[in-house]
mmCIF file of C-alpha atoms in Angstrom:
data_model
loop_
_atom_site.group_PDB
_atom_site.id
_atom_site.type_symbol
_atom_site.label_atom_id
_atom_site.label_comp_id
_atom_site.label_asym_id
_atom_site.label_seq_id
_atom_site.Cartn_x
_atom_site.Cartn_y
_atom_site.Cartn_z
ATOM 1 C CA MET A 1 -4.254 -18.074 -2.126
ATOM 2 C CA HIS A 2 -4.056 -19.354 1.858
ATOM 3 C CA LYS A 3 -3.760 -15.995 3.224
ATOM 4 C CA LEU A 4 -6.959 -14.589 1.060
ATOM 5 C CA LYS A 5 -9.029 -17.263 2.344
ATOM 6 C CA GLN A 6 -8.189 -16.727 5.661
ATOM 7 C CA ILE A 7 -8.766 -13.209 5.388
ATOM 8 C CA THR A 8 -12.040 -13.464 3.372
ATOM 9 C CA ARG A 9 -13.499 -15.991 6.090
ATOM 10 C CA ILE A 10 -12.668 -13.674 9.305
ATOM 11 C CA LEU A 11 -13.952 -10.765 7.449
ATOM 12 C CA ILE A 12 -16.989 -12.642 6.601
ATOM 13 C CA THR A 13 -17.500 -13.678 10.087
ATOM 14 C CA THR A 14 -16.658 -10.231 12.122
ATOM 15 C CA THR A 15 -18.771 -8.729 9.463
ATOM 16 C CA ILE A 16 -21.825 -10.648 10.478
ATOM 17 C CA ALA A 17 -21.336 -9.952 14.330
ATOM 18 C CA TYR A 18 -20.557 -6.612 13.601
ATOM 19 C CA LEU A 19 -23.799 -6.170 11.947
ATOM 20 C CA LEU A 20 -25.901 -8.028 14.359
ATOM 21 C CA THR A 21 -24.545 -5.157 16.948
ATOM 22 C CA LEU A 22 -24.927 -2.390 14.684
ATOM 23 C CA THR A 23 -26.769 1.256 16.117
ATOM 24 C CA SER A 24 -26.853 4.359 14.590
ATOM 25 C CA ALA A 25 -22.834 4.557 14.499
ATOM 26 C CA PHE A 26 -20.737 3.377 11.317
ATOM 27 C CA ALA A 27 -17.317 2.458 11.983
ATOM 28 C CA ALA A 28 -14.973 1.876 8.972
ATOM 29 C CA GLN A 29 -13.068 -0.281 10.606
ATOM 30 C CA ILE A 30 -14.484 -3.179 12.320
ATOM 31 C CA ALA A 31 -11.588 -5.323 13.678
ATOM 32 C CA GLU A 32 -7.729 -6.103 13.634
ATOM 33 C CA ILE A 33 -6.378 -9.555 13.016
ATOM 34 C CA THR A 34 -2.949 -11.021 12.861
ATOM 35 C CA LEU A 35 -1.860 -13.511 9.681
ATOM 36 C CA ASP A 36 -0.280 -17.196 10.138
ATOM 37 C CA ASN A 37 2.824 -15.266 8.854
ATOM 38 C CA GLY A 38 2.773 -12.411 11.460
ATOM 39 C CA ALA A 39 1.083 -9.582 9.505
ATOM 40 C CA LYS A 40 -1.625 -7.292 11.038
ATOM 41 C CA VAL A 41 -4.855 -6.742 8.775
ATOM 42 C CA LYS A 42 -7.306 -4.276 9.062
ATOM 43 C CA LEU A 43 -10.792 -5.562 8.603
ATOM 44 C CA ASN A 44 -13.277 -2.871 6.728
ATOM 45 C CA ASP A 45 -16.828 -2.611 7.113
ATOM 46 C CA ASP A 46 -17.458 -2.414 3.110
ATOM 47 C CA PHE A 47 -15.790 -6.104 3.046
ATOM 48 C CA THR A 48 -12.320 -4.670 2.172
ATOM 49 C CA TRP A 49 -9.155 -5.489 4.360
ATOM 50 C CA GLU A 50 -5.587 -3.409 4.308
ATOM 51 C CA TYR A 51 -2.266 -4.292 5.371
ATOM 52 C CA VAL A 52 -1.473 -2.371 9.081
ATOM 53 C CA ILE A 53 1.950 -1.458 7.548
ATOM 54 C CA LEU A 54 2.970 1.445 10.223
ATOM 55 C CA ASN A 55 3.911 1.104 14.131
ATOM 56 C CA LYS A 56 1.528 3.188 16.265
ATOM 57 C CA PRO A 57 2.889 6.295 17.815
ATOM 58 C CA ASN A 58 5.788 5.674 20.154
ATOM 59 C CA GLU A 59 5.514 2.211 19.770
ATOM 60 C CA THR A 60 9.760 2.167 17.966
ATOM 61 C CA VAL A 61 10.802 3.824 21.269
ATOM 62 C CA GLN A 62 8.858 2.113 24.231
ATOM 63 C CA LYS A 63 11.366 -0.867 24.626
ATOM 64 C CA SER A 64 14.472 1.156 24.412
ATOM 65 C CA THR A 65 13.152 3.844 27.130
ATOM 66 C CA GLN A 66 11.756 1.166 29.544
ATOM 67 C CA THR A 67 15.098 0.362 31.721
ATOM 68 C CA ILE A 68 16.566 3.701 30.638
ATOM 69 C CA ASP A 69 17.034 6.756 33.291
ATOM 70 C CA THR A 70 15.398 9.701 31.281
ATOM 71 C CA LYS A 71 17.278 12.204 33.637
ATOM 72 C CA SER A 72 20.345 10.860 31.392
ATOM 73 C CA VAL A 73 19.135 10.850 28.260
ATOM 74 C CA LYS A 74 17.911 13.554 26.059
ATOM 75 C CA ALA A 75 14.444 13.197 24.673
ATOM 76 C CA PRO A 76 14.471 12.524 20.887
ATOM 77 C CA PRO A 77 13.798 15.289 18.419
ATOM 78 C CA GLN A 78 10.130 15.774 17.737
ATOM 79 C CA SER A 79 10.488 14.865 14.126
ATOM 80 C CA ALA A 80 11.806 11.733 14.766
ATOM 81 C CA LEU A 81 8.522 10.834 16.901
ATOM 82 C CA SER A 82 6.215 12.279 14.346
ATOM 83 C CA THR A 83 7.993 10.605 10.876
ATOM 84 C CA PRO A 84 6.192 7.361 9.922
ATOM 85 C CA GLN A 85 7.887 3.919 10.832
ATOM 86 C CA LEU A 86 7.690 0.865 8.927
ATOM 87 C CA ASN A 87 6.434 -2.356 10.838
ATOM 88 C CA GLN A 88 9.584 -4.549 11.263
ATOM 89 C CA GLN A 89 6.979 -7.240 9.573
ATOM 90 C CA PHE A 90 6.863 -5.288 6.080
ATOM 91 C CA ILE A 91 10.797 -4.509 6.426
ATOM 92 C CA THR A 92 11.618 -8.236 6.267
ATOM 93 C CA GLN A 93 8.609 -9.022 4.191
ATOM 94 C CA SER A 94 8.549 -6.084 1.741
ATOM 95 C CA GLU A 95 6.949 -8.075 -1.419
ATOM 96 C CA LEU A 96 3.713 -7.940 0.671
ATOM 97 C CA LEU A 97 3.494 -3.912 -0.158
ATOM 98 C CA LYS A 98 4.648 -3.922 -4.005
ATOM 99 C CA SER A 99 1.045 -5.144 -4.993
ATOM 100 C CA THR A 100 -2.371 -3.383 -4.462
ATOM 101 C CA ALA A 101 -5.750 -4.011 -5.424
ATOM 102 C CA LYS A 102 -9.240 -2.518 -5.498
ATOM 103 C CA ASP A 103 -12.652 -3.363 -7.442
ATOM 104 C CA GLY A 104 -11.184 -6.367 -9.479
ATOM 105 C CA VAL A 105 -7.903 -3.821 -10.476
ATOM 106 C CA LYS A 106 -4.622 -5.230 -9.475
ATOM 107 C CA VAL A 107 -1.375 -3.017 -9.656
ATOM 108 C CA SER A 108 1.758 -4.509 -8.904
ATOM 109 C CA ILE A 109 5.486 -3.247 -9.048
ATOM 110 C CA LEU A 110 7.214 -4.480 -12.334
ATOM 111 C CA LYS A 111 10.629 -3.083 -12.651
ATOM 112 C CA THR A 112 13.021 -0.373 -10.745
ATOM 113 C CA LYS A 113 15.611 1.330 -12.242
ATOM 114 C CA TRP A 114 18.324 4.290 -11.747
ATOM 115 C CA ASP A 115 19.067 7.102 -13.645
ATOM 116 C CA ASP A 116 21.698 9.025 -11.815
ATOM 117 C CA ASP A 117 19.518 9.899 -8.653
ATOM 118 C CA LYS A 118 16.224 9.455 -10.353
ATOM 119 C CA LEU A 119 14.049 6.577 -9.405
ATOM 120 C CA GLY A 120 11.960 4.530 -12.209
ATOM 121 C CA LEU A 121 9.097 2.772 -11.716
ATOM 122 C CA GLN A 122 7.040 0.488 -13.749
ATOM 123 C CA PHE A 123 3.891 -1.134 -12.930
ATOM 124 C CA GLU A 124 1.490 -4.043 -14.147
ATOM 125 C CA LEU A 125 -2.206 -3.714 -14.344
ATOM 126 C CA THR A 126 -4.429 -6.648 -14.700
ATOM 127 C CA SER A 127 -7.979 -6.545 -14.222
ATOM 128 C CA ASP A 128 -10.981 -9.215 -13.507
ATOM 129 C CA SER A 129 -13.866 -6.404 -13.741
ATOM 130 C CA ASN A 130 -16.736 -6.112 -16.222
ATOM 131 C CA LYS A 131 -16.063 -2.383 -16.048
ATOM 132 C CA HIS A 132 -13.543 -0.367 -18.635
ATOM 133 C CA TYR A 133 -11.090 1.779 -16.901
ATOM 134 C CA VAL A 134 -9.895 4.895 -18.259
ATOM 135 C CA LEU A 135 -8.230 6.226 -15.059
ATOM 136 C CA VAL A 136 -6.386 4.237 -11.912
ATOM 137 C CA LYS A 137 -4.829 6.618 -9.467
ATOM 138 C CA LEU A 138 -2.113 5.210 -7.016
ATOM 139 C CA GLU A 139 -0.573 6.306 -3.812
ATOM 140 C CA THR A 140 3.181 5.439 -3.342
ATOM 141 C CA GLN A 141 4.883 5.652 0.233
ATOM 142 C CA PHE A 142 8.611 5.316 0.070
ATOM 143 C CA TYR A 143 10.595 3.722 3.516
ATOM 144 C CA ASN A 144 14.369 4.110 3.536
ATOM 145 C CA ASP A 145 16.040 1.106 4.727
ATOM 146 C CA GLU A 146 15.260 1.990 8.226
ATOM 147 C CA GLY A 147 11.821 1.889 7.742
ATOM 148 C CA GLN A 148 11.170 5.527 8.386
ATOM 149 C CA GLN A 149 8.710 7.225 5.589
ATOM 150 C CA ILE A 150 10.767 9.357 2.931
ATOM 151 C CA LYS A 151 8.010 10.886 1.031
ATOM 152 C CA SER A 152 5.022 9.896 -0.766
ATOM 153 C CA ASP A 153 3.592 10.227 -4.463
ATOM 154 C CA ASN A 154 0.352 10.227 -6.429
ATOM 155 C CA LEU A 155 0.652 8.993 -9.810
ATOM 156 C CA ASN A 156 -1.618 8.156 -12.714
ATOM 157 C CA VAL A 157 -0.357 4.779 -12.994
ATOM 158 C CA TRP A 158 -3.032 4.378 -16.084
ATOM 159 C CA GLN A 159 -4.833 6.709 -18.112
ATOM 160 C CA ALA A 160 -6.254 5.909 -21.236
ATOM 161 C CA THR A 161 -6.786 8.399 -24.331
ATOM 162 C CA PHE A 162 -10.223 10.280 -25.294
ATOM 163 C CA ARG A 163 -12.472 7.829 -27.214
ATOM 164 C CA LEU A 164 -9.937 5.438 -27.809
ATOM 165 C CA PRO A 165 -11.400 2.063 -26.089
ATOM 166 C CA ASP A 166 -8.169 -0.083 -27.467
ATOM 167 C CA THR A 167 -6.503 2.143 -24.316
ATOM 168 C CA TYR A 168 -9.251 1.140 -21.717
ATOM 169 C CA LEU A 169 -8.071 -1.539 -19.241
ATOM 170 C CA ARG A 170 -10.500 -4.447 -19.561
ATOM 171 C CA LYS A 171 -11.516 -7.446 -18.181
ATOM 172 C CA ASN A 172 -8.526 -10.048 -18.243
ATOM 173 C CA GLU A 173 -6.037 -7.821 -19.773
ATOM 174 C CA THR A 174 -2.701 -7.216 -18.770
ATOM 175 C CA ARG A 175 -1.129 -3.802 -18.952
ATOM 176 C CA GLU A 176 2.469 -2.259 -18.235
ATOM 177 C CA SER A 177 2.571 1.440 -17.611
ATOM 178 C CA ARG A 178 4.836 3.745 -18.507
ATOM 179 C CA THR A 179 8.060 4.647 -16.433
ATOM 180 C CA PHE A 180 7.348 7.368 -13.672
ATOM 181 C CA TRP A 181 10.669 9.164 -12.385
ATOM 182 C CA ILE A 182 10.747 9.973 -8.690
ATOM 183 C CA ASP A 183 12.868 12.686 -7.059
ATOM 184 C CA GLY A 184 13.771 13.042 -3.518
ATOM 185 C CA ILE A 185 14.875 9.134 -3.148
ATOM 186 C CA ASN A 186 18.567 8.713 -1.676
ATOM 187 C CA LYS A 187 19.619 5.419 -3.620
ATOM 188 C CA ALA A 188 22.374 4.259 -0.945
ATOM 189 C CA HIS A 189 19.247 4.503 1.627
ATOM 190 C CA TRP A 190 16.830 2.392 -0.601
ATOM 191 C CA LYS A 191 18.589 -0.633 -0.769
ATOM 192 C CA LYS A 192 16.053 -2.721 0.247
ATOM 193 C CA GLU A 193 13.601 -0.760 -1.963
ATOM 194 C CA LEU A 194 10.848 -0.377 0.562
ATOM 195 C CA MET A 195 7.296 1.112 -0.649
ATOM 196 C CA SER A 196 3.810 0.575 -0.296
ATOM 197 C CA LEU A 197 0.824 0.744 -2.993
ATOM 198 C CA LYS A 198 -2.406 2.240 -2.514
ATOM 199 C CA ILE A 199 -5.249 2.551 -5.296
ATOM 200 C CA THR A 200 -6.995 5.697 -4.124
ATOM 201 C CA GLU A 201 -9.499 6.190 -7.520
ATOM 202 C CA LEU A 202 -10.759 4.224 -10.420
ATOM 203 C CA GLU A 203 -12.392 5.887 -13.177
ATOM 204 C CA SER A 204 -14.492 3.779 -15.907
ATOM 205 C CA ARG A 205 -16.914 4.232 -19.114
#
């Protein structure tokens, strides 16, 4: 709750200052702040916010190359430089990324399980919106225990049945999704269960 109040206060103040200086250009991001717990947050001009979860390019190799003779060290492969790297803050506090919210809908990880080499994910959805949602699309990003991105998937985490209102996600309701099976995750390299969630699309009736 303290985290949400802190973000809301800063978001309102920053947005007012932004609007007072606004010209003809519109920018999605208006500020980047650091919370009391060390996590960085990006504030957007539509009164939304999101964590800054990835290191900037070359940020992860900067410290290791400052005092090393570059003539005696081979450059890292291009694939290593281009692979998204999770910010250390979210490797140690991975629970921050296991839920996401948009327009009154919140999606959280409920259960994870394995069936041989397939990863099973089940989600919990809640809503405090007056809209009746029939579709919730979720983007999931997976990272290994070192924080390197493995893969991403887009899931219809909630999809109501056509013309069956009882299957809609309504205000003050909690729903459990079906289990989604994910390929391509090495169980031995996913012990920390590092992943991030983002709601990308909502459809309502």
